[in-house]
GROMACS .gro file of N, CA, C and O in nm:
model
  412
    1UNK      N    1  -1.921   0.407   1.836
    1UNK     CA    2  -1.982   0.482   1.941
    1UNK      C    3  -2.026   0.387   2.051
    1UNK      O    4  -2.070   0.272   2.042
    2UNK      N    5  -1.997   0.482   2.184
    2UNK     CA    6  -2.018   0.335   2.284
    2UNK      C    7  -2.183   0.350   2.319
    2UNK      O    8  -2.240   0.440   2.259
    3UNK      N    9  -2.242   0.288   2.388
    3UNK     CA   10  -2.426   0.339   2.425
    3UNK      C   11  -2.400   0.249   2.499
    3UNK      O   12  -2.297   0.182   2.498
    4UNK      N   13  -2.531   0.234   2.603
    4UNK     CA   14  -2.587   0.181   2.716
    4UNK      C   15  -2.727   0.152   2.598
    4UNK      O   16  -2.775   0.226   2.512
    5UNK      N   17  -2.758   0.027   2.637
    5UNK     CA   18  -2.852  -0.056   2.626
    5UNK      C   19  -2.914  -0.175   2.651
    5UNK      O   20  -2.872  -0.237   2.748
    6UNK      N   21  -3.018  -0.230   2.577
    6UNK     CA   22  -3.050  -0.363   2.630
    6UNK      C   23  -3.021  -0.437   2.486
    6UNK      O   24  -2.985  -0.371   2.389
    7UNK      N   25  -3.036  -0.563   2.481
    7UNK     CA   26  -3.007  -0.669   2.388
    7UNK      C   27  -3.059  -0.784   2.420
    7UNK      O   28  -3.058  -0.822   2.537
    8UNK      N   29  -3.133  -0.885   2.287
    8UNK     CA   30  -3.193  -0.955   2.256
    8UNK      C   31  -3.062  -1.120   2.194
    8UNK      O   32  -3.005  -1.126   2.085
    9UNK      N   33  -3.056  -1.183   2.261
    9UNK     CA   34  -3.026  -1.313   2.232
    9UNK      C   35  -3.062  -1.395   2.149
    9UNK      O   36  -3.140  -1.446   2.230
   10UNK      N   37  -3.081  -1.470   2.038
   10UNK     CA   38  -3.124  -1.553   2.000
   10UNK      C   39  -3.061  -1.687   1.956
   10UNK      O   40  -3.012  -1.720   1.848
   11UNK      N   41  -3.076  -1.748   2.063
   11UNK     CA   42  -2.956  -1.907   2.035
   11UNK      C   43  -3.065  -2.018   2.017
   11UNK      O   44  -3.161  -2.041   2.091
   12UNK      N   45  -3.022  -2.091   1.881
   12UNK     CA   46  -3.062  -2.188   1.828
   12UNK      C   47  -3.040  -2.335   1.889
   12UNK      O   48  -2.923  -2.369   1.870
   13UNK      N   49  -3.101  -2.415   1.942
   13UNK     CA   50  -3.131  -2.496   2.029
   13UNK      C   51  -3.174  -2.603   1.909
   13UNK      O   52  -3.280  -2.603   1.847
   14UNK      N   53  -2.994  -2.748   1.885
   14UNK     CA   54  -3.053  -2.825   1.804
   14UNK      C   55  -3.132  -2.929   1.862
   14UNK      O   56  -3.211  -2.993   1.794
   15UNK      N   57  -3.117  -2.948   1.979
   15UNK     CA   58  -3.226  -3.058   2.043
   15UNK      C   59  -3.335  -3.046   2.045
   15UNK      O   60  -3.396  -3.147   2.009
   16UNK      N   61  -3.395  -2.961   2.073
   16UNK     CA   62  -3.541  -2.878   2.044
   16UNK      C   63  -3.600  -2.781   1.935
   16UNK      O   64  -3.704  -2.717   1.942
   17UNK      N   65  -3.479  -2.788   1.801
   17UNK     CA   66  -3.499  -2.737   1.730
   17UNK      C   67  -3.597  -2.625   1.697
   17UNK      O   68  -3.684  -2.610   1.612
   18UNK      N   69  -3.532  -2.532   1.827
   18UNK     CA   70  -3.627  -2.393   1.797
   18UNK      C   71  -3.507  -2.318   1.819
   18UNK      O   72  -3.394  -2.359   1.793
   19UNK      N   73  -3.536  -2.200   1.869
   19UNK     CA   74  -3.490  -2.043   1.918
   19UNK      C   75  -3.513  -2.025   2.036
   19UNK      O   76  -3.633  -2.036   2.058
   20UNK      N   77  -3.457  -2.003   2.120
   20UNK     CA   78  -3.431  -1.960   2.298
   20UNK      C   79  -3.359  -1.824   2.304
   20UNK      O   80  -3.241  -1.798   2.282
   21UNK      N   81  -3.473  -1.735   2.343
   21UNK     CA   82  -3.465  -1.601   2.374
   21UNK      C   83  -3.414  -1.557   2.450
   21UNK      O   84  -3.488  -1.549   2.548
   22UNK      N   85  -3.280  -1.504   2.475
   22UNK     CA   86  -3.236  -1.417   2.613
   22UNK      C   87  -3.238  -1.287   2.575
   22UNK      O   88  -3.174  -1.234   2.485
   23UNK      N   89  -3.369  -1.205   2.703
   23UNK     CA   90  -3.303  -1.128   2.736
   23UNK      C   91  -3.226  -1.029   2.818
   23UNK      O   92  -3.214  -1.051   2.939
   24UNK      N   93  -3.166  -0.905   2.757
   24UNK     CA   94  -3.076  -0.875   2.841
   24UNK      C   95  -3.074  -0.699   2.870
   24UNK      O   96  -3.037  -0.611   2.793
   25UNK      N   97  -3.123  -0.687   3.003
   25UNK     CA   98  -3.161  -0.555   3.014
   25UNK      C   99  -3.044  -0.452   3.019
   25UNK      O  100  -3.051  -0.332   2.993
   26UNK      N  101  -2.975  -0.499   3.043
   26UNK     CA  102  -2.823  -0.386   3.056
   26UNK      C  103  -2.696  -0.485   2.959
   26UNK      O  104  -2.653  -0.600   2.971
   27UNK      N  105  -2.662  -0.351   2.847
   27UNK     CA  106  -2.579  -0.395   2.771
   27UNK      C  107  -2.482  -0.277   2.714
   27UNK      O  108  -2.533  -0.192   2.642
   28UNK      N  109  -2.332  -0.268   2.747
   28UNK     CA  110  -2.280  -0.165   2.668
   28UNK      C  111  -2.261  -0.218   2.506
   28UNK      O  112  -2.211  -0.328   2.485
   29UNK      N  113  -2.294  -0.151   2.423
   29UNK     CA  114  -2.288  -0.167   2.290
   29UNK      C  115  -2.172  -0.065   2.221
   29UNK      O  116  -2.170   0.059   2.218
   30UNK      N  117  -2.099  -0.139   2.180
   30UNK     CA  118  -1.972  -0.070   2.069
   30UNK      C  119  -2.006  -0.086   1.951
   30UNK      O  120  -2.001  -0.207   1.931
   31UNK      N  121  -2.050  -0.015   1.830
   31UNK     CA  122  -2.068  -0.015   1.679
   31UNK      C  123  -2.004   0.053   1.582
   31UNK      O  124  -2.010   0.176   1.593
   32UNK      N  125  -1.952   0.016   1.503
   32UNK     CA  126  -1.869   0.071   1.399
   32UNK      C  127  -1.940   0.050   1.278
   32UNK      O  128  -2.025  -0.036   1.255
   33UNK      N  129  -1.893   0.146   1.196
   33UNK     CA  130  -1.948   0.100   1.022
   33UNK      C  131  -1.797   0.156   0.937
   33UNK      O  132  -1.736   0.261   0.950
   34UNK      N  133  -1.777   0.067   0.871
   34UNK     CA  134  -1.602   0.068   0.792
   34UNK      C  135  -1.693   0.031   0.662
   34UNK      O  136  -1.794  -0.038   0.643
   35UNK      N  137  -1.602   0.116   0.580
   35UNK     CA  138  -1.656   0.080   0.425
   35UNK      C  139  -1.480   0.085   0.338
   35UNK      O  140  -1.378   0.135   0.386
   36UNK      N  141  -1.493   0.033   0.236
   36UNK     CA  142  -1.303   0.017   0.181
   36UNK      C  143  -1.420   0.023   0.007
   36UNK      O  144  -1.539   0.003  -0.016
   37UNK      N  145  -1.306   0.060  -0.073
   37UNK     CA  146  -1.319   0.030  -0.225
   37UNK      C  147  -1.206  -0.052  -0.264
   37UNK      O  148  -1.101  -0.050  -0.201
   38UNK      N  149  -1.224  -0.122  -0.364
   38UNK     CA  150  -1.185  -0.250  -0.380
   38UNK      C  151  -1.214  -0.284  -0.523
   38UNK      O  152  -1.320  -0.337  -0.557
   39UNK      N  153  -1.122  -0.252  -0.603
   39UNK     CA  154  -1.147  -0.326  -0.761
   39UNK      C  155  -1.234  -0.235  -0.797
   39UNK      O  156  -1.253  -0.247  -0.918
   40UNK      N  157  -1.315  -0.122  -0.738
   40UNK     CA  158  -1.382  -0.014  -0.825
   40UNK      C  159  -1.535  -0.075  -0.719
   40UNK      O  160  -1.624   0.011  -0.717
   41UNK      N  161  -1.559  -0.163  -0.664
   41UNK     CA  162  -1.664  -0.189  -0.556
   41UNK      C  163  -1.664  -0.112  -0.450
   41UNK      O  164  -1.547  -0.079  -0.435
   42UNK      N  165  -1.755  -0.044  -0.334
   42UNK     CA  166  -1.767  -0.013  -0.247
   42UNK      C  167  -1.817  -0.097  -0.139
   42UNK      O  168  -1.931  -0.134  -0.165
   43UNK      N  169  -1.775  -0.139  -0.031
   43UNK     CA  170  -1.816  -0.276   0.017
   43UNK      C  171  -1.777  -0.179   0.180
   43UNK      O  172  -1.683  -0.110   0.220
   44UNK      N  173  -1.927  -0.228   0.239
   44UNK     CA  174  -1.945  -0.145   0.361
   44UNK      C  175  -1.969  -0.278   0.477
   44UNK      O  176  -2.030  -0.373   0.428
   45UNK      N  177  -1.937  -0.291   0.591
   45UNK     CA  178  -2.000  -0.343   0.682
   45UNK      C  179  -2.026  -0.310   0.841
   45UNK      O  180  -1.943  -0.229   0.881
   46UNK      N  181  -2.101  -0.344   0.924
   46UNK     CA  182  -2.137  -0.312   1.026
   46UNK      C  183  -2.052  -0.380   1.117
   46UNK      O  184  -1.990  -0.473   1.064
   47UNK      N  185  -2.032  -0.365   1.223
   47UNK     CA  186  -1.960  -0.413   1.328
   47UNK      C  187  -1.975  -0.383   1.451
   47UNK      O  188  -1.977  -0.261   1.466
   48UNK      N  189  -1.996  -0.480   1.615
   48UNK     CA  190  -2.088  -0.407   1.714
   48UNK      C  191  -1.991  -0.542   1.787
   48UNK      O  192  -1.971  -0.660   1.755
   49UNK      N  193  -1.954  -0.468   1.880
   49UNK     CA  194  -1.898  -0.538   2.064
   49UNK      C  195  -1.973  -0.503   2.152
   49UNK      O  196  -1.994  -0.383   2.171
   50UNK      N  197  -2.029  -0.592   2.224
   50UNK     CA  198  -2.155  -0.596   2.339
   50UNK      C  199  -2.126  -0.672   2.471
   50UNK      O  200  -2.130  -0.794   2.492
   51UNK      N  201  -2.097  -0.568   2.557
   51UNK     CA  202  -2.079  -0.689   2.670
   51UNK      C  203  -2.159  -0.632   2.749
   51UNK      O  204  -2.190  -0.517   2.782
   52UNK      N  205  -2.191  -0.756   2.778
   52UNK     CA  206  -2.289  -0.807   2.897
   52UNK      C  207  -2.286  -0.828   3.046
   52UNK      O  208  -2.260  -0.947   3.061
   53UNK      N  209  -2.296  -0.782   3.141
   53UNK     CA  210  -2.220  -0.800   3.266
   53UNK      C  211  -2.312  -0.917   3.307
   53UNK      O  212  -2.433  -0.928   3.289
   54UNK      N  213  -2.195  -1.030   3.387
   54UNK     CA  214  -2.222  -1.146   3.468
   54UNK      C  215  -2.312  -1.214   3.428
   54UNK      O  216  -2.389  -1.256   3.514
   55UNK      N  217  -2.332  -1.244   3.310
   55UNK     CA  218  -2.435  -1.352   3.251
   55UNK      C  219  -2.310  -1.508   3.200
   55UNK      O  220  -2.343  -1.573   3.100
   56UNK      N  221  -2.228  -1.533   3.248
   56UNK     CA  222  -2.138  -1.616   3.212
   56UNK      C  223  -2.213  -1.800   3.179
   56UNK      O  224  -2.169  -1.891   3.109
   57UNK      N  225  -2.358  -1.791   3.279
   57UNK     CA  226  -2.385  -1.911   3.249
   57UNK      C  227  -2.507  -1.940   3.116
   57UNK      O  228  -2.594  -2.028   3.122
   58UNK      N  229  -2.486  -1.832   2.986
   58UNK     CA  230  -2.591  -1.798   2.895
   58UNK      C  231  -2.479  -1.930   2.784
   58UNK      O  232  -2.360  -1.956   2.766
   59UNK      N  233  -2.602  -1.973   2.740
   59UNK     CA  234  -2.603  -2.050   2.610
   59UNK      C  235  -2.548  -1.971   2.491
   59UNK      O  236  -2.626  -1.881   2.460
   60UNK      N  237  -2.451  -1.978   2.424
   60UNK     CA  238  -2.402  -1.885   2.306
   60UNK      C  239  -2.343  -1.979   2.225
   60UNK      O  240  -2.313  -2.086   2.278
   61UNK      N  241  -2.319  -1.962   2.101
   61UNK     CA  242  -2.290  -2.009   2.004
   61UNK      C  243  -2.244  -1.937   1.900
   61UNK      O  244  -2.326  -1.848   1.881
   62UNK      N  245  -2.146  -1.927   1.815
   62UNK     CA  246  -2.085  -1.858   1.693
   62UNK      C  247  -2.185  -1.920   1.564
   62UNK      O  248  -2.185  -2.035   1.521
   63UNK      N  249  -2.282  -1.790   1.512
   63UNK     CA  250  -2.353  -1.807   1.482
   63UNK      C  251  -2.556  -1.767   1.478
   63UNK      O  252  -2.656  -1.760   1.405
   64UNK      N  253  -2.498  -1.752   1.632
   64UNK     CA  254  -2.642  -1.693   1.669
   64UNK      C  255  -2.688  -1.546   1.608
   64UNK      O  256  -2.625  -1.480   1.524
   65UNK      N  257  -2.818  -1.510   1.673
   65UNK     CA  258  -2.807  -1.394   1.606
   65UNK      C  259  -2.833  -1.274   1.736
   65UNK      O  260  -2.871  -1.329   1.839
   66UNK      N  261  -2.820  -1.140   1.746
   66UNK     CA  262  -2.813  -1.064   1.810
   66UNK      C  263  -2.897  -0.975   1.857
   66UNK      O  264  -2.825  -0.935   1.949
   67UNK      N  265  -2.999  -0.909   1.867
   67UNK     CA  266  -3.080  -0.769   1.800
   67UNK      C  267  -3.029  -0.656   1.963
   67UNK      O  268  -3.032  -0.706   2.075
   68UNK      N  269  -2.996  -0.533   1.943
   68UNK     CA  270  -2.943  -0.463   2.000
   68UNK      C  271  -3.073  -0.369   2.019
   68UNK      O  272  -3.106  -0.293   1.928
   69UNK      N  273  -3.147  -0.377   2.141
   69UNK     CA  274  -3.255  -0.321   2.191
   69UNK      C  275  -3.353  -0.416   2.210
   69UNK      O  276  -3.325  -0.535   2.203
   70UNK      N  277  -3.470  -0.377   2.236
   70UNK     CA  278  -3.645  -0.488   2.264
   70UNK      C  279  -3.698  -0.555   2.157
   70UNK      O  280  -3.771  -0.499   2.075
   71UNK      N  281  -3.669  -0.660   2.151
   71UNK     CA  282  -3.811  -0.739   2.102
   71UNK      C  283  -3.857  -0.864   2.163
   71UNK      O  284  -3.794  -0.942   2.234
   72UNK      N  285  -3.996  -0.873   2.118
   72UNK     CA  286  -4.062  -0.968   2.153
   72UNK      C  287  -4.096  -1.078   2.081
   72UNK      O  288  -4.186  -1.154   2.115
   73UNK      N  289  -4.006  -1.098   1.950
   73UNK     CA  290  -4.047  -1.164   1.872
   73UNK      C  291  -3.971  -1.317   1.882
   73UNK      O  292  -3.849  -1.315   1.867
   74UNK      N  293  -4.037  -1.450   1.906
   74UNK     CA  294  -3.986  -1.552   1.927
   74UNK      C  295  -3.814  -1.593   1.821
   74UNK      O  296  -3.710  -1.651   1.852
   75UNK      N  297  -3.853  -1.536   1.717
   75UNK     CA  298  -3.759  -1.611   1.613
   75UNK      C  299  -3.636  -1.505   1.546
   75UNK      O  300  -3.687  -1.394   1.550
   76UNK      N  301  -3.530  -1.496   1.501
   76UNK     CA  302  -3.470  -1.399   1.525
   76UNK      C  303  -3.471  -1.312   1.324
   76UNK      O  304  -3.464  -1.389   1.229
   77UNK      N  305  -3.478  -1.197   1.306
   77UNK     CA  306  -3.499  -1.119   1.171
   77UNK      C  307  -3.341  -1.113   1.166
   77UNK      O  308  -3.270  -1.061   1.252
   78UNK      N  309  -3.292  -1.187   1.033
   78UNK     CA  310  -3.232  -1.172   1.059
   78UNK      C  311  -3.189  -0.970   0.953
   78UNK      O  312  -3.115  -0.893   1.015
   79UNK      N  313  -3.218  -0.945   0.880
   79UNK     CA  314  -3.219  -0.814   0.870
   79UNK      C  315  -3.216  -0.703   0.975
   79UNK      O  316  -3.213  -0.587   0.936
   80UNK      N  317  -3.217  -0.728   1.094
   80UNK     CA  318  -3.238  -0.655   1.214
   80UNK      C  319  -3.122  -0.658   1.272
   80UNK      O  320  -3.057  -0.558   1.299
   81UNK      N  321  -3.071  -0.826   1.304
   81UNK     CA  322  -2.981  -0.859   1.410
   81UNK      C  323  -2.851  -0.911   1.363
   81UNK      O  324  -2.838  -0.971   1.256
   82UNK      N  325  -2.781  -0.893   1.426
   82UNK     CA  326  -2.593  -0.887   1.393
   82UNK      C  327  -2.632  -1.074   1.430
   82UNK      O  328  -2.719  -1.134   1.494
   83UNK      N  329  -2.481  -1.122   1.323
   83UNK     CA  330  -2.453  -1.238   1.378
   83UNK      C  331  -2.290  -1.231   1.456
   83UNK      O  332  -2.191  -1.159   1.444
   84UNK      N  333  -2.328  -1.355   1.544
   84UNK     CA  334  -2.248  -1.329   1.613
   84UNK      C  335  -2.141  -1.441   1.595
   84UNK      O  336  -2.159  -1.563   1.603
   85UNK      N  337  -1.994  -1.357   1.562
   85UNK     CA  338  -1.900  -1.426   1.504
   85UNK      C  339  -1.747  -1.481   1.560
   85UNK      O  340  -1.653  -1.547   1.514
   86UNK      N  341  -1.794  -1.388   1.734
   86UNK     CA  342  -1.702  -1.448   1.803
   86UNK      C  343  -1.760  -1.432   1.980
   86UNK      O  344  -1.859  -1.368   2.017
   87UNK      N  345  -1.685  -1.493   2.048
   87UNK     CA  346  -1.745  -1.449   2.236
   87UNK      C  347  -1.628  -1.522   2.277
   87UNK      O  348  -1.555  -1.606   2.224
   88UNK      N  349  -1.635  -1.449   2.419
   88UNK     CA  350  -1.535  -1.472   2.523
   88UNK      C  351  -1.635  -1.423   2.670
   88UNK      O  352  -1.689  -1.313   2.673
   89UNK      N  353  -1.646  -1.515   2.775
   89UNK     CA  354  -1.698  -1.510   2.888
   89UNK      C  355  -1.546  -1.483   2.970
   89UNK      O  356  -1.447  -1.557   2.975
   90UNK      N  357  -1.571  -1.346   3.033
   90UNK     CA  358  -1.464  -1.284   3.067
   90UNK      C  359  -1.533  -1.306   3.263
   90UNK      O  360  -1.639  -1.265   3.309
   91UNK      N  361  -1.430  -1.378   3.327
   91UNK     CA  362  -1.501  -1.404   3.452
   91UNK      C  363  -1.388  -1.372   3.553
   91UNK      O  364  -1.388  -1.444   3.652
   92UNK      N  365  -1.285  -1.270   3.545
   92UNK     CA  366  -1.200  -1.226   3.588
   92UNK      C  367  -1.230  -1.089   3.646
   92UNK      O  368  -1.345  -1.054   3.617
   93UNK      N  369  -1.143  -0.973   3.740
   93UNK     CA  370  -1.186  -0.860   3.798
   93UNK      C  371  -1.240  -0.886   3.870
   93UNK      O  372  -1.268  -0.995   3.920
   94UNK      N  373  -1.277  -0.754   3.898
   94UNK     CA  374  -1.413  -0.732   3.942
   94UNK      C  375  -1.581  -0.682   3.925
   94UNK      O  376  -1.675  -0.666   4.002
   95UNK      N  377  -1.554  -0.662   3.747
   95UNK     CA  378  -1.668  -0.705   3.641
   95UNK      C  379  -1.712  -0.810   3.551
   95UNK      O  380  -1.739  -0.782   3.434
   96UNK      N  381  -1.725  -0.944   3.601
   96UNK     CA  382  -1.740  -1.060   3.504
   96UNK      C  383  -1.823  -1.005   3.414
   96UNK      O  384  -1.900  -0.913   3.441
   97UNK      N  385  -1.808  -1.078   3.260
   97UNK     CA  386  -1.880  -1.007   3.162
   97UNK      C  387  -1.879  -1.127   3.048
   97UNK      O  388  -1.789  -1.210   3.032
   98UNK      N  389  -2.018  -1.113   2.962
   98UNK     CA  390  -1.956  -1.184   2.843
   98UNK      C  391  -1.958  -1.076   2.703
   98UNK      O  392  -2.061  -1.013   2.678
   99UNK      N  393  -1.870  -1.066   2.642
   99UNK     CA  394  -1.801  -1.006   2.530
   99UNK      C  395  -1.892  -1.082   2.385
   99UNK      O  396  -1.877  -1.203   2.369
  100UNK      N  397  -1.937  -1.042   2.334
  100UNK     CA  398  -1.982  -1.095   2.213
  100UNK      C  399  -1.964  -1.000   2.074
  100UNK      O  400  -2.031  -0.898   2.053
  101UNK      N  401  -1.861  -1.055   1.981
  101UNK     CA  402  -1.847  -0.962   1.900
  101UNK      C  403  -1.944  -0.996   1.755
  101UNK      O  404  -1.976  -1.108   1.716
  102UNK      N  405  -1.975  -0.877   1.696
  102UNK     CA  406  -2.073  -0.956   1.581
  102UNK      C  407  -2.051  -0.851   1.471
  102UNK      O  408  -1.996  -0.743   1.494
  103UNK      N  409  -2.100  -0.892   1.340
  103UNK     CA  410  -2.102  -0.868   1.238
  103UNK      C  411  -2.220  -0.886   1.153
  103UNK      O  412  -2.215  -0.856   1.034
   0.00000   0.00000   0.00000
């Protein structure tokens, strides 16, 4: 399902070994949930494409973590927030965007 929203950044900063918060007030969000059986297991996972318009000069990393709406919280849950397992800074058109896909 597609939505309009905002989104929460959280990129891990090894020089300063903290968390650096972006956030991001306008975000289209794509989410899926796929589940398969497998050997007699049921094995479900989440899945969410988020792009971001014209933020191309944001710190990202494969790895970080995501949260899809507001928070204020310095450090990222990760029970809350998707990690993010792939990106592409799309700076072509006439919508630059960055693409962040997560899981």
């Amino acid at each position: 399902m597609l939505t309009n929203s905002s989104a929460v950044l959280y990129h891990y900063n090894e020089k300063s070994e903290n968390w650096v918060r972006t956030f991001f007030p306008c975000a289209f969000v794509f989410r899926s949930t796929d589940s398969s059986v497998s050997s007699g297991n049921l094995s479900q996972s989440n899945r969410a494409v988020i792009r971001i318009p014209d933020y191309a000069k944001t710190d990202i990393s494969i790895g970080d973590y995501l949260l899809i709406g507001k928070s204020n919280s310095t450090e990222p849950d990760s029970s809350l927030c998707f990690k993010v397992t792939a990106f592409s800074k799309n700076t072509f058109g006439s919508s630059p965007h960055l693409k962040i896909i997560c899981s």
